[in-house]
Each structure stands twice: as structure tokens, then as C-alpha cells.
Tab-separated table of C-alpha atoms and ligand atoms in Angstrom:
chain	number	residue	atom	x	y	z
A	131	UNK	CA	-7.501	-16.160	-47.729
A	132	UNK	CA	-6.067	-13.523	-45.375
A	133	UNK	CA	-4.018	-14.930	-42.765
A	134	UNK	CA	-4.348	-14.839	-39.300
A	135	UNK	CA	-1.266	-13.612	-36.899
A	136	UNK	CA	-0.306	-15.657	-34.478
A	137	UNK	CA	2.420	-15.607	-31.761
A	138	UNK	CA	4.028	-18.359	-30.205
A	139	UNK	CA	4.506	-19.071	-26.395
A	140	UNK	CA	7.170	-21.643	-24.789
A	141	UNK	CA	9.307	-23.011	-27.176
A	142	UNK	CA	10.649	-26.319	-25.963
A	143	UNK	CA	7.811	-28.501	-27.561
A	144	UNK	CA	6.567	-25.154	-28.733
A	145	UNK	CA	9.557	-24.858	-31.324
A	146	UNK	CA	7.778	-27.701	-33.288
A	147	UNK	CA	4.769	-26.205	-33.210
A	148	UNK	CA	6.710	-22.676	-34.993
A	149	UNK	CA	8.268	-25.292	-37.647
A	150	UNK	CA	4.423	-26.560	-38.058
A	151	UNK	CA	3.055	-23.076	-38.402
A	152	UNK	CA	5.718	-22.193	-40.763
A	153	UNK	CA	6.093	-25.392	-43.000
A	154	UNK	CA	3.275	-27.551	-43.334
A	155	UNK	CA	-0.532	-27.029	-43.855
A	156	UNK	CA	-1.483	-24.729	-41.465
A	157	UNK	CA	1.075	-22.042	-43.033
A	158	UNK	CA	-2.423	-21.612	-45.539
A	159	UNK	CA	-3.944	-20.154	-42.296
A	160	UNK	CA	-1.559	-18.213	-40.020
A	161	UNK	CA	1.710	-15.981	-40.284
A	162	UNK	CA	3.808	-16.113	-37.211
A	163	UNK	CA	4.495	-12.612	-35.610
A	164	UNK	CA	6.260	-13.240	-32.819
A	165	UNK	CA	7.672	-16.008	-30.594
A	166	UNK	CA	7.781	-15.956	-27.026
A	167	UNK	CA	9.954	-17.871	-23.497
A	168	UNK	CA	10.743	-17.120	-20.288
A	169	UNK	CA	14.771	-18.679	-21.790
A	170	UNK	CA	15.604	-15.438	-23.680
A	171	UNK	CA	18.165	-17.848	-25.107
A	172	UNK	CA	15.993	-20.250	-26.361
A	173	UNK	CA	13.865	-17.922	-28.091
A	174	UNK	CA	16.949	-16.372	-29.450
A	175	UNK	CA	17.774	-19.855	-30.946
A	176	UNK	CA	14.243	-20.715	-32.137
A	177	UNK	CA	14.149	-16.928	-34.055
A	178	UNK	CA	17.646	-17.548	-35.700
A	179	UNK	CA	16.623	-21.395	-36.810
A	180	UNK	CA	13.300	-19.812	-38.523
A	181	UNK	CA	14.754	-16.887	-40.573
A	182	UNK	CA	15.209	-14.523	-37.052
A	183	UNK	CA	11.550	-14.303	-36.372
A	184	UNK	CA	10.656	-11.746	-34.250
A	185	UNK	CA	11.519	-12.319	-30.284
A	186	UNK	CA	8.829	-11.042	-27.857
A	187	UNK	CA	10.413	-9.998	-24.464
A	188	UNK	CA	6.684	-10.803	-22.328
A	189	UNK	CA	3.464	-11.780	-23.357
A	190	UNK	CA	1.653	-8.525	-21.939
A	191	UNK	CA	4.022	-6.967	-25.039
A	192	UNK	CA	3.511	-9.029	-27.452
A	193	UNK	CA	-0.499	-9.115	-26.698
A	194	UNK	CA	-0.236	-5.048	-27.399
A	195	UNK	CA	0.570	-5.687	-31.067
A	196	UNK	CA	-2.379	-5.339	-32.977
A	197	UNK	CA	-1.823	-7.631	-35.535
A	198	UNK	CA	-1.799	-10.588	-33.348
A	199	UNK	CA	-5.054	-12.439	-34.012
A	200	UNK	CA	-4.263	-16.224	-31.652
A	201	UNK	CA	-1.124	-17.238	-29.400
A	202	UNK	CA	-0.215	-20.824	-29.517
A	203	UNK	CA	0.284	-21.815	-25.777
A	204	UNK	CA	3.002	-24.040	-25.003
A	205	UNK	CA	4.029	-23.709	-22.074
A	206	UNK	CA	3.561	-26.485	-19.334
A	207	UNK	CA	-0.466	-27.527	-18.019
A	208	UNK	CA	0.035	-26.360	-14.123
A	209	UNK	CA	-0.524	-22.814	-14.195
A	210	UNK	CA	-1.998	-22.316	-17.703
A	211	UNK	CA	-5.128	-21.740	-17.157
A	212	UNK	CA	-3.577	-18.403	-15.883
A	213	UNK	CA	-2.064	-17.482	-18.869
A	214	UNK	CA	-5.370	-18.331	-21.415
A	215	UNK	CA	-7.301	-15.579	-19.357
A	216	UNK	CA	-4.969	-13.383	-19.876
A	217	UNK	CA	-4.895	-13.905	-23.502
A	218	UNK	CA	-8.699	-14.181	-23.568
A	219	UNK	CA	-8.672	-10.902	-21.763
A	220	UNK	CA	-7.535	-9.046	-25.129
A	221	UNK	CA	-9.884	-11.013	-26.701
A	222	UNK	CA	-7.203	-12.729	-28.591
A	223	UNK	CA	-7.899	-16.846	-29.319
A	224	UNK	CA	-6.227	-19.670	-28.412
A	225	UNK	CA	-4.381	-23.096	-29.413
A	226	UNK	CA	-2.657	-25.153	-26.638
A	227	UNK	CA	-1.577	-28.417	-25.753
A	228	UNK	CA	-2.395	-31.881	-23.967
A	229	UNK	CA	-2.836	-31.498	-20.719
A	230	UNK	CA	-5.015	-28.735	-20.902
A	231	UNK	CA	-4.550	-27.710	-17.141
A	232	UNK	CA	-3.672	-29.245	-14.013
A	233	UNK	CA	-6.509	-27.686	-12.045
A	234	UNK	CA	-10.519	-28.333	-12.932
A	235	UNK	CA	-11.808	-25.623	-11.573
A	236	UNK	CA	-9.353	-23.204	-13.260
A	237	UNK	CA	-9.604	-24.657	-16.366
A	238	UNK	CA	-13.449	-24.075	-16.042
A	239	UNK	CA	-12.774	-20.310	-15.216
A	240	UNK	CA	-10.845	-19.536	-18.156
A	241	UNK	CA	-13.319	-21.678	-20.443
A	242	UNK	CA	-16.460	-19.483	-19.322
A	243	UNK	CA	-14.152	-16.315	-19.444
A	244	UNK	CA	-13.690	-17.346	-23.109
A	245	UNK	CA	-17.118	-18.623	-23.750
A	246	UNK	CA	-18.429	-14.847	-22.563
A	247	UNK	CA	-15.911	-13.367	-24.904
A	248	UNK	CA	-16.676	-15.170	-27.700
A	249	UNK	CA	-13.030	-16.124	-28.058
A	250	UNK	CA	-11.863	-19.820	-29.292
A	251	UNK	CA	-9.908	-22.129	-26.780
A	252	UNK	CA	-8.746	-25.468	-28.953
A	253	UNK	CA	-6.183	-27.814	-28.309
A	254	UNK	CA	-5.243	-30.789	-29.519
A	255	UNK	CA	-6.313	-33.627	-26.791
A	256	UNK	CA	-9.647	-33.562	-26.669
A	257	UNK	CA	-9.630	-31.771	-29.893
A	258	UNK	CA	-12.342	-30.352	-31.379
A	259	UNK	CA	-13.444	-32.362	-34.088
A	260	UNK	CA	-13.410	-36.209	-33.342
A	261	UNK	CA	-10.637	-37.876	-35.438
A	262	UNK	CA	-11.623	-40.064	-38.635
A	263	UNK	CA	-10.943	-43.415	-36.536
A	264	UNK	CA	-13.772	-42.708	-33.971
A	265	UNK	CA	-15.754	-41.234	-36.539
A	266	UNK	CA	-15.636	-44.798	-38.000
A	267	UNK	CA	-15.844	-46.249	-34.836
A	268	UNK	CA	-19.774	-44.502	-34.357
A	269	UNK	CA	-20.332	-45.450	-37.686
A	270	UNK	CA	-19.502	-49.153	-37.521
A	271	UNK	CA	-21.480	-49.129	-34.121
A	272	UNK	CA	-24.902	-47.394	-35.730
A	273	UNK	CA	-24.567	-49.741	-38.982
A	274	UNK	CA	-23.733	-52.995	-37.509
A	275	UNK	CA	-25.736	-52.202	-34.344
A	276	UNK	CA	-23.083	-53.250	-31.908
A	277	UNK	CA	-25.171	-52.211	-28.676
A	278	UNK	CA	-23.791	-50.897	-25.708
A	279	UNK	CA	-20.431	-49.827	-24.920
A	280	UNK	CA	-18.687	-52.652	-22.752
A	281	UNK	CA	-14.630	-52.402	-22.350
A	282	UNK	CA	-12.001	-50.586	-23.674
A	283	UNK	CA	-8.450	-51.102	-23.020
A	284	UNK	CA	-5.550	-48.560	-24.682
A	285	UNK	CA	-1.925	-48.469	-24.642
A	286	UNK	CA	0.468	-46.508	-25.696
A	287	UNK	CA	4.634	-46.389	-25.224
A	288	UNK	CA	7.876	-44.550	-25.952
A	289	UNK	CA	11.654	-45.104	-24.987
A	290	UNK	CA	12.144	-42.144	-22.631
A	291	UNK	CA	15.093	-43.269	-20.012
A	292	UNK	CA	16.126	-39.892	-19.121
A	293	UNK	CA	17.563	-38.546	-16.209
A	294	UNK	CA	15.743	-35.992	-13.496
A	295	UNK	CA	16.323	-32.271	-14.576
A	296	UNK	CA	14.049	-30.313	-11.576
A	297	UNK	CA	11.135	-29.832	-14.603
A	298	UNK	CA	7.496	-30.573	-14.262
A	299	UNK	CA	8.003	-33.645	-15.576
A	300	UNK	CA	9.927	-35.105	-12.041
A	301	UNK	CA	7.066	-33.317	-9.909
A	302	UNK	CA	4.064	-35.648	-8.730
A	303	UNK	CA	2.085	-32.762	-8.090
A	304	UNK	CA	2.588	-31.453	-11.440
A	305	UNK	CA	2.863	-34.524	-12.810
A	306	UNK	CA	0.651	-37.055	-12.074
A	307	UNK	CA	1.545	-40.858	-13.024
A	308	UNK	CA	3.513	-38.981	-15.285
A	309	UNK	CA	3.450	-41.374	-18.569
A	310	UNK	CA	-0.289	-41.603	-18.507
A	311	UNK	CA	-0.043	-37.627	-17.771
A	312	UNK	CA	2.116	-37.083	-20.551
A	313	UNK	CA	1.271	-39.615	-23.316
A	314	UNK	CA	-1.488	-41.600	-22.454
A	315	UNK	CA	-3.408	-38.778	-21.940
A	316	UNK	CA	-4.497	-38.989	-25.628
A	317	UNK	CA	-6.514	-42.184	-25.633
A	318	UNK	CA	-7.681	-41.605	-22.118
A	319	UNK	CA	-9.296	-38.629	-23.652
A	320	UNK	CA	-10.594	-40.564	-26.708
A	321	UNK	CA	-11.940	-43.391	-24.299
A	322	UNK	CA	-14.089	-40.616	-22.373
A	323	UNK	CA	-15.518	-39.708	-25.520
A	324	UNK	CA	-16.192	-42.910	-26.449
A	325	UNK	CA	-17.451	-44.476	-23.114
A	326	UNK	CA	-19.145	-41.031	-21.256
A	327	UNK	CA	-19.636	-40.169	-18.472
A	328	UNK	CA	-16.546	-40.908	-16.037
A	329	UNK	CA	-17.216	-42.581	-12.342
A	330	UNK	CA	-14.182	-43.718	-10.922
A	331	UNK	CA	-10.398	-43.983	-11.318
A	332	UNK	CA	-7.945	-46.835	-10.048
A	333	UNK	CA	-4.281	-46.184	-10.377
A	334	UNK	CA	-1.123	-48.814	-10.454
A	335	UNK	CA	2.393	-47.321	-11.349
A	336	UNK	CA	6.235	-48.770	-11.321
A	337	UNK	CA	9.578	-47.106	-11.741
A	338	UNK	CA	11.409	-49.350	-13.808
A	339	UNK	CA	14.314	-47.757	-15.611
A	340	UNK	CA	14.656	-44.165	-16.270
A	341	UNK	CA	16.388	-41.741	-13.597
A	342	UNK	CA	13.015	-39.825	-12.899
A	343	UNK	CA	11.386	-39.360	-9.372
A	344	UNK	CA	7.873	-40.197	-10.703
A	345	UNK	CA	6.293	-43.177	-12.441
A	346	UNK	CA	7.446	-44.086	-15.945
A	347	UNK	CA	5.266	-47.239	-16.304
A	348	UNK	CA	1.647	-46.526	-15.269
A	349	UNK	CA	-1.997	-47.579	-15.784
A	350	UNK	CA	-5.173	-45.830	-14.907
A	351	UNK	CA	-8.664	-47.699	-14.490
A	352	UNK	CA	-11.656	-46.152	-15.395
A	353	UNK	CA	-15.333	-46.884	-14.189
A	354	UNK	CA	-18.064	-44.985	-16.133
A	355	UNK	CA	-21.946	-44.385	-15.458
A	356	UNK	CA	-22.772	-47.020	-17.492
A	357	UNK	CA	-21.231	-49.889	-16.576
A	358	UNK	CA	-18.111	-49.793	-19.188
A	359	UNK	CA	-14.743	-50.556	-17.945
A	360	UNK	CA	-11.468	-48.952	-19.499
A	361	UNK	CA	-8.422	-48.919	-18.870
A	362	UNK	CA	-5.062	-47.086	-20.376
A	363	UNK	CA	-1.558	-48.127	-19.679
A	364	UNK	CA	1.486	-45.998	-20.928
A	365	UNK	CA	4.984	-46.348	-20.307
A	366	UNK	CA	8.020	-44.323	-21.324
A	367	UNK	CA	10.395	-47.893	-20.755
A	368	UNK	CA	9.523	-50.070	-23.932
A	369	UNK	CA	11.804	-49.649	-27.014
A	370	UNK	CA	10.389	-51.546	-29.861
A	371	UNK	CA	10.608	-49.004	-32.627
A	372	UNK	CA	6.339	-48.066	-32.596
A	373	UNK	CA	7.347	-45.068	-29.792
A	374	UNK	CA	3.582	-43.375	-29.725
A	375	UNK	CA	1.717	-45.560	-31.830
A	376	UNK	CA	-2.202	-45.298	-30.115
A	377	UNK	CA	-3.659	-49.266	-29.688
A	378	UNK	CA	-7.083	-49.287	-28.147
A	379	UNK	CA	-9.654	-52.773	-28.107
A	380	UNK	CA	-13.033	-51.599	-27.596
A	381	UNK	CA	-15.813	-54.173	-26.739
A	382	UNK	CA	-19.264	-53.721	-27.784
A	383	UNK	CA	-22.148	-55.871	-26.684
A	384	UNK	CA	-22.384	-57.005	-30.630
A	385	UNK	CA	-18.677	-56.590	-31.625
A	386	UNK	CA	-15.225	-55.975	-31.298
A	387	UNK	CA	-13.253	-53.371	-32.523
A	388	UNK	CA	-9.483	-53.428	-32.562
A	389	UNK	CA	-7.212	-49.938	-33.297
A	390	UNK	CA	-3.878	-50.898	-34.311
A	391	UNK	CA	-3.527	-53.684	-32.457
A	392	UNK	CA	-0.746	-55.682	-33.120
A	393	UNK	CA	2.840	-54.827	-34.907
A	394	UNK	CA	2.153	-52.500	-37.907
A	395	UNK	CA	1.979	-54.021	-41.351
A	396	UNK	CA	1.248	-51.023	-43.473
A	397	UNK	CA	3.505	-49.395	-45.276
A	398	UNK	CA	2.894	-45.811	-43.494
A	399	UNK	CA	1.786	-46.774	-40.274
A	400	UNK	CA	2.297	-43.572	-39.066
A	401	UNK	CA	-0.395	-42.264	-41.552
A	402	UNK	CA	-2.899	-44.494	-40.720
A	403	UNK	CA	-4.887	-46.246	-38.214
A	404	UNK	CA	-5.832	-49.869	-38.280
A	405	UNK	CA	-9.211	-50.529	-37.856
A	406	UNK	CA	-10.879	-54.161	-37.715
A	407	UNK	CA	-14.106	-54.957	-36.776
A	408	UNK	CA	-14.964	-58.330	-35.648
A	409	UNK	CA	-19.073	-59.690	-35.013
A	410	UNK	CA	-20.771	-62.698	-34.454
A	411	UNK	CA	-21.455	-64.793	-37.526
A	412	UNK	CA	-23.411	-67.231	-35.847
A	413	UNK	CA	-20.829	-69.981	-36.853
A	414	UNK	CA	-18.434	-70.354	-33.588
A	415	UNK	CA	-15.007	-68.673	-33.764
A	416	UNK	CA	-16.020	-67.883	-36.986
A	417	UNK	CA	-16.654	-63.848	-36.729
A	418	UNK	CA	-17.413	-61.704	-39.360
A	419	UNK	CA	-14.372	-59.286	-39.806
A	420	UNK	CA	-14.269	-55.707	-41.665
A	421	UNK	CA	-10.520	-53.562	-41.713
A	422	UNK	CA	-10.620	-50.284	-42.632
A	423	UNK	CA	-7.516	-47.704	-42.720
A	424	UNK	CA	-8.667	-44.516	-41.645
A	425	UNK	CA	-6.217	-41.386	-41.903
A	426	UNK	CA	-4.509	-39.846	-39.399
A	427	UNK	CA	-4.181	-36.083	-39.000
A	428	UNK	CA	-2.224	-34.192	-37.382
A	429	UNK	CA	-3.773	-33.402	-33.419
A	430	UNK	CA	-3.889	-29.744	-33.760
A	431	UNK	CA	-6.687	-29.259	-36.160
A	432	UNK	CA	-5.242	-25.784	-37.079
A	433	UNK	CA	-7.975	-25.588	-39.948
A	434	UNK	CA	-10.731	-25.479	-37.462
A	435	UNK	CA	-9.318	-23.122	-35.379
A	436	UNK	CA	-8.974	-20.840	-38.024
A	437	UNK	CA	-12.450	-20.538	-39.020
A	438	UNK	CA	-13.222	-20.261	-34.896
A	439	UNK	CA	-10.690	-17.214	-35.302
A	440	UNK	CA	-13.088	-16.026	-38.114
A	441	UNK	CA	-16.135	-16.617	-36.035
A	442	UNK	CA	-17.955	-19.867	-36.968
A	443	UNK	CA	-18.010	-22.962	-34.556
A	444	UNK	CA	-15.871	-20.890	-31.533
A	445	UNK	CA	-16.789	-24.436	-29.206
A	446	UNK	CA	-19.731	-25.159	-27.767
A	447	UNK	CA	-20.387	-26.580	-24.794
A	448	UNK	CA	-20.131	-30.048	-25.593
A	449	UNK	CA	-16.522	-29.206	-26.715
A	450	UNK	CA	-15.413	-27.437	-22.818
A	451	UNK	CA	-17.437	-30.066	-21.216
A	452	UNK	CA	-15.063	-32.997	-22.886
A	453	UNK	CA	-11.940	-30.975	-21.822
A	454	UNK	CA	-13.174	-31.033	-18.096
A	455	UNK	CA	-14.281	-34.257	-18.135
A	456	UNK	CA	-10.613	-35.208	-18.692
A	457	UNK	CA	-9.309	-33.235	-16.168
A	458	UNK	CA	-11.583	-34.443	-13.458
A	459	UNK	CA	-10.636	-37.858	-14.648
A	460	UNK	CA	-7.179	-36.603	-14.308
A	461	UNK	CA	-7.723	-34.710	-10.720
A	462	UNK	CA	-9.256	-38.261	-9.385
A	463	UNK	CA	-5.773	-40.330	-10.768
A	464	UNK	CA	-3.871	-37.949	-8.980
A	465	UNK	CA	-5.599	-38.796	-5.659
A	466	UNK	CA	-5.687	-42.385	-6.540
A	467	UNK	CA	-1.767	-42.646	-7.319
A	468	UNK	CA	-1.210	-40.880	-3.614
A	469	UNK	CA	-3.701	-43.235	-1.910
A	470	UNK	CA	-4.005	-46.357	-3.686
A	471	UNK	CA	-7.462	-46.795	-3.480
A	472	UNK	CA	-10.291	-46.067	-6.023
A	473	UNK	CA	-10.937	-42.843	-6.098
A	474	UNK	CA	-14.533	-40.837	-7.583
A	475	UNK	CA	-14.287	-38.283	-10.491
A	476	UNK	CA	-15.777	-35.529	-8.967
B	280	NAD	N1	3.004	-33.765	-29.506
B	280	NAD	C1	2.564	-32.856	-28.669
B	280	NAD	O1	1.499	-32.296	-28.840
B	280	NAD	C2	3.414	-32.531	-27.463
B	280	NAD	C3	4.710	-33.045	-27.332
B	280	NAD	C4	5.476	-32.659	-26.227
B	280	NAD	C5	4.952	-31.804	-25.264
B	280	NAD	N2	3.679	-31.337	-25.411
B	280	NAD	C6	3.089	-30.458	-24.382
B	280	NAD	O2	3.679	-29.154	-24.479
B	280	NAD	C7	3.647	-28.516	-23.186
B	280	NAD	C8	5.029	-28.005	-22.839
B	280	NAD	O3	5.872	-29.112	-22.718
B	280	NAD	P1	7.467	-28.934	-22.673
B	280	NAD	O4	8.038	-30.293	-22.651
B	280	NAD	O5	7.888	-27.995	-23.754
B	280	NAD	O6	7.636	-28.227	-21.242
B	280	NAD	P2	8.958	-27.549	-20.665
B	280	NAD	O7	8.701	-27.292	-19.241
B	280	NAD	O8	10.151	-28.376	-21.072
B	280	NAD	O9	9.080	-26.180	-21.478
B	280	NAD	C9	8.138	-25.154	-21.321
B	280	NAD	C10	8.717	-23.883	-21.897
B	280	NAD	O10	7.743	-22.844	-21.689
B	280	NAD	C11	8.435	-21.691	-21.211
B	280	NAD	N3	7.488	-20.894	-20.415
B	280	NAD	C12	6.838	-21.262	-19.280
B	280	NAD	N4	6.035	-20.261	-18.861
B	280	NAD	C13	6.171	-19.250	-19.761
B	280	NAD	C14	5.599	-17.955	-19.872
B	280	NAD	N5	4.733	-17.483	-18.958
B	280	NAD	N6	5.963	-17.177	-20.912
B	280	NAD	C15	6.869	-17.620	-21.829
B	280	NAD	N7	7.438	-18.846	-21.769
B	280	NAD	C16	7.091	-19.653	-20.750
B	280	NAD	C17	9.597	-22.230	-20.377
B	280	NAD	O11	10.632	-21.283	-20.251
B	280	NAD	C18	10.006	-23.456	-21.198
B	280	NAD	O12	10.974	-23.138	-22.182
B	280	NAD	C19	3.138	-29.597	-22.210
B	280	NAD	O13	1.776	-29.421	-21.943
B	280	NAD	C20	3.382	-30.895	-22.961
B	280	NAD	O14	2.539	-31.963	-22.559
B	280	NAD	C21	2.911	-31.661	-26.490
């Protein structure tokens, strides 16, 4: 299998993402060529912890070397957009990272930019293929004919108290209700595949303990076309050793599904996710139940994005319309969390 080279750009959550490339699966696909920040002396330290891998000074130099095939674009979502057309520009492809982009309408640019090129533009929230749990999910809901899509609500948490450093992270603007932003941006992206088509967004935040100008306890509300109701809450103030873990209760007209709701009693709980399904037996508070464990995988599905690099399944359309839907969703909590009302998805 000839590997393709890739170059990596921002390194502070980036620098995972070069230990990923370089030590787990998706070594099979790519060989890192170069590694890339603004901090010359982070890069410095990322190149001498990975066996001193080459140090670009700039992207515009390291896109001149001709045996870089992708970048891996780590850098923060405000402003990125930016940086993918320029990338897409050499008609080199691209992996980034939850949040795709602050800004709709630049996001859509550098989308169509890419679509015209034929050049790939993954990440890993939405990502492109739809995980093994909602897979399930879809099939549980054909088999079992669970009807229409009612409720959903998700949560997600992490022990984060840390203090304000002047990054993105204490920026409203930049930032908005920064732990749904930040974390619970996964499952708000799952719920909009799930539920459809977006309508409007509520917003309720509290700052409860860490040293951060913006939010680090926050829910978002969701109205969509249909009728369904969801809701994701996310917090970076609860420290109950499951830091991360994705819970989501999804009503159907017919049924009930629950994602690992409740404490954990696998024995990898990281590895999997929890899956029962509860329906009406006819015999009250007597419902059927099914449990399933379905694997996790890692969020950047690096194996896909290889064969995009090698020309089959680049995205389609479905693919960049579920990465705008989430920003739009994302554009209307930011307008609800400065004026408390409910706000459209536009
Ligand atoms: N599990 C995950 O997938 C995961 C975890 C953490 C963060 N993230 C995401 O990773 C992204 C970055 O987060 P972070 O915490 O590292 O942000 P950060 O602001 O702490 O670091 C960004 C880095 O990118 C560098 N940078 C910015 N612009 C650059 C440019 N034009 N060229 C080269 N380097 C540049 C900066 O110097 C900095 O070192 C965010 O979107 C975040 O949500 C993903």
C-alpha cells in the first residue's frame, strides 16, 4: 500500500494527532513529512519527542514540497476556513478537527472550493461515515419499527477548572457557550444527524468553578422541522472519573433507546458504547429490552480519508451539508447565548 504524505499543522492538540499518525492504525496509511506552528518552540519540541521530524517554518513552504499528499489541520475553528482554501488551492486534501469553522458562510466557501477541486475535506465531528452506535440506532429503528423521531437528550462532561490564558477558549466570540463549543459539540452533531433538519436553538449557561471568562456549564435546546426536541448539556465542572464519556436518550414514537446511560459497567467502557433498547410489550412497565455493545472507533476515520486521498468517496454533498448544518446550529447558539431568547438556525 503506498503511503500517503502528510504534514501536520498546530501542534497543541495537533501533537496527538502526530503520535496517532505515527503509532497507531493510521501509520498503515500515511508517513508524516513535516510538522508545522506558528510556536517555533513547540514544533521544535513536538519534532525532538517524534525522532526530530522535520519542522516546517510556514505552510506556503511546506505546501511546495511535492511529496505532501494531505495536511492535518489543527489549528483553532475561527479563521480556518482560511487556511483549508489555501491548502485546497494546491490541490492538496484535508483532515481537521471539531469545530469545523466558526463562520457558515466561510465554511461553505472552502467546501465548494474543494468540491470543484475534487479535493477531500474530513474531519472528525460530523465525520464521514456514521459511527457503529447510530448505525445500530437506524437499524433498531427500521427492524423494530420505532416510528418517528421524538426527543433526544445528550450529555457529556470533563473536569476542566483551569485558569484564563488570553486563548480562544476565554473568547465568547470565538467561543461560544464554550463547553457545548468544545465538547458537546460531538453529540450535538450526532443529534442533527439523527433528528434533521435544525429549526431553532435555546441557550442556558452558568460559570460555576473554573477561572474562565466564558461558560463552563452550558446547555443548548434544539427545535427541528419535525417536531423532535433535543437537547445537549456539557460541562467542563463535574469530576466523576467518566471525563468525555457520550450519554444520549433518544425517544422514538415505538421505543426508547438509551447510549450509555448510567455509570459504566463494562470492563472497557472506553471501547464501547452501551446500547439498550426498550419497547412496548403490551404488559405495563413491562418493556421489551435489547443491549447491544457496539465498538467505538477512533473520530478521525483516517482509513476513509485515505481512500478519498486516492480518489473514491471524496464527500458528497450529503457529507458538506451535515458539516453546515452544525455550524448554523452553532451560529444560532451563539446569538441565543448573547440574547437569551430562542433564536432560528438560519
Ligand atoms: N479529541 C479531539 O479531537 C480534540 C481535542 C482537543 C482539541 N481539539 C480541537 O483542535 C483544535 C485546536 O485546539 P487547541 O486546543 O490545540 O488550540 P490552541 O489554540 O491551544 O492551539 C492551536 C495551535 O495552532 C497553532 N496555529 C494557529 N494558527 C496556525 C497557523 N496558521 N500555522 C501554524 N500553526 C498555527 C498555534 O500556534 C497553536 O499552537 C480545536 O478545533 C479543538 O477543538 C480536538
Amino acid at each position: 500500500m503506498e503511503k500517503v504524505g502528510i504534514g501536520v499543522v498546530g501542534l497543541r492538540f495537533g501533537r496527538v494527532i502526530v503520535k496517532s499518525l505515527l503509532e497507531s492504525e493510521a501509520a498503515r496509511f500515511f508517513d508524516v513529512k513535516f510538522i508545522c506552528d506558528l510556536d517555533r518552540n513547540l514544533a521544535e519540541q513536538v519534532s525532538r519527542s517524534y525522532g526530530n521530524l522535520p519542522v516546517a517554518r510556514d505552510l506556503d513552504t511546506a505546501l511546495s514540497d511535492p511529496s505532501v499528499g494531505a495536511v492535518a489541520l489543527m489549528t483553532p475553528p475561527a479563521g480556518r476556513a482560511a487556511l483549508i482554501r489555501k491548502i485546497v488551492a494546491s490541490d492538496r486534501h484535508v483532515m481537521t478537527t471539531k469545530p469545523f469553522e466558526r463562520s457558515a458562510d466561510e465554511a461553505e466557501r472552502a467546501l465548494e472550493e474543494a468540491r470543484t477541486r475534487g479535493v477531500a475535506v474530513h474531519l472528525n465531528s460530523p465525520s464521514i461515515r456514521s459511527t457503529p452506535h447510530e448505525r445500530q440506532i437506524r437499524e433498531w429503528a427500521d427492524q423494530y419499527d420505532l416510528g418517528r423521531v421524538i426527543g433526544c437528550r445528550a450529555d457529556l462532561w470533563a473536569y476542566k477548572p483551569h485558569p484564563a490564558d488570553g486563548s480562544w477558549y476565554d473568547d465568547r466570540d470565538a467561543c461560544p457557550v464554550a463547553p457545548v463549543y468544545r465538547i458537546g459539540i460531538y453529540l450535538l452533531n450526532e443529534m442533527i444527524d439523527l433528528l434533521g433538519e435544525p429549526e431553532s436553538v435555546t441557550v442556558l449557561h452558568s460559570r460555576i468553578l473554573t477561572g474562565r471568562p466564558t461558560p463552563d456549564n452550558g446547555q443548548v435546546g434544539v427545535r427541528f422541522a419535525n417536531g423532535a426536541l433535543g437537547n445537549v448539556f456539557a460541562s467542563f465542572c463535574v469530576a466523576d472519573g467518566q471525563d468525555h464519556r457520550h450519554a444520549m436518550t433518544l425517544n422514538f414514537e415505538r421505543g426508547t433507546v438509551y447510549a450509555n446511560v448510567a455509570a459504566a459497567d463494562t470492563p472497557d467502557p472506553e471501547a464501547v458504547t452501551d446500547l439498550r433498547l426498550f419497547r412496548d410489550s403490551s404488559r405495563r412497565w413491562r418493556p421489551e429490552t435489547l443491549r447491544i455493545l457496539t465498538p467505538s472507533r477512533d473520530s478521525y476515520d483516517w482509513e476513509a480519508f485515505y481512500n478519498a486521498v486516492h480518489g473514491s468517496d471524496i464527500a458528497d454533498d450529503g457529507y458538506r451539508n451535515r458539516i453546515l448544518s452544525g455550524i448554523r446550529v452553532v451560529e444560532a447558539m451563539a446569538r441565543a447565548e448573547k440574547s437569551g431568547c430562542v433564536e432560528k438556525v438560519r
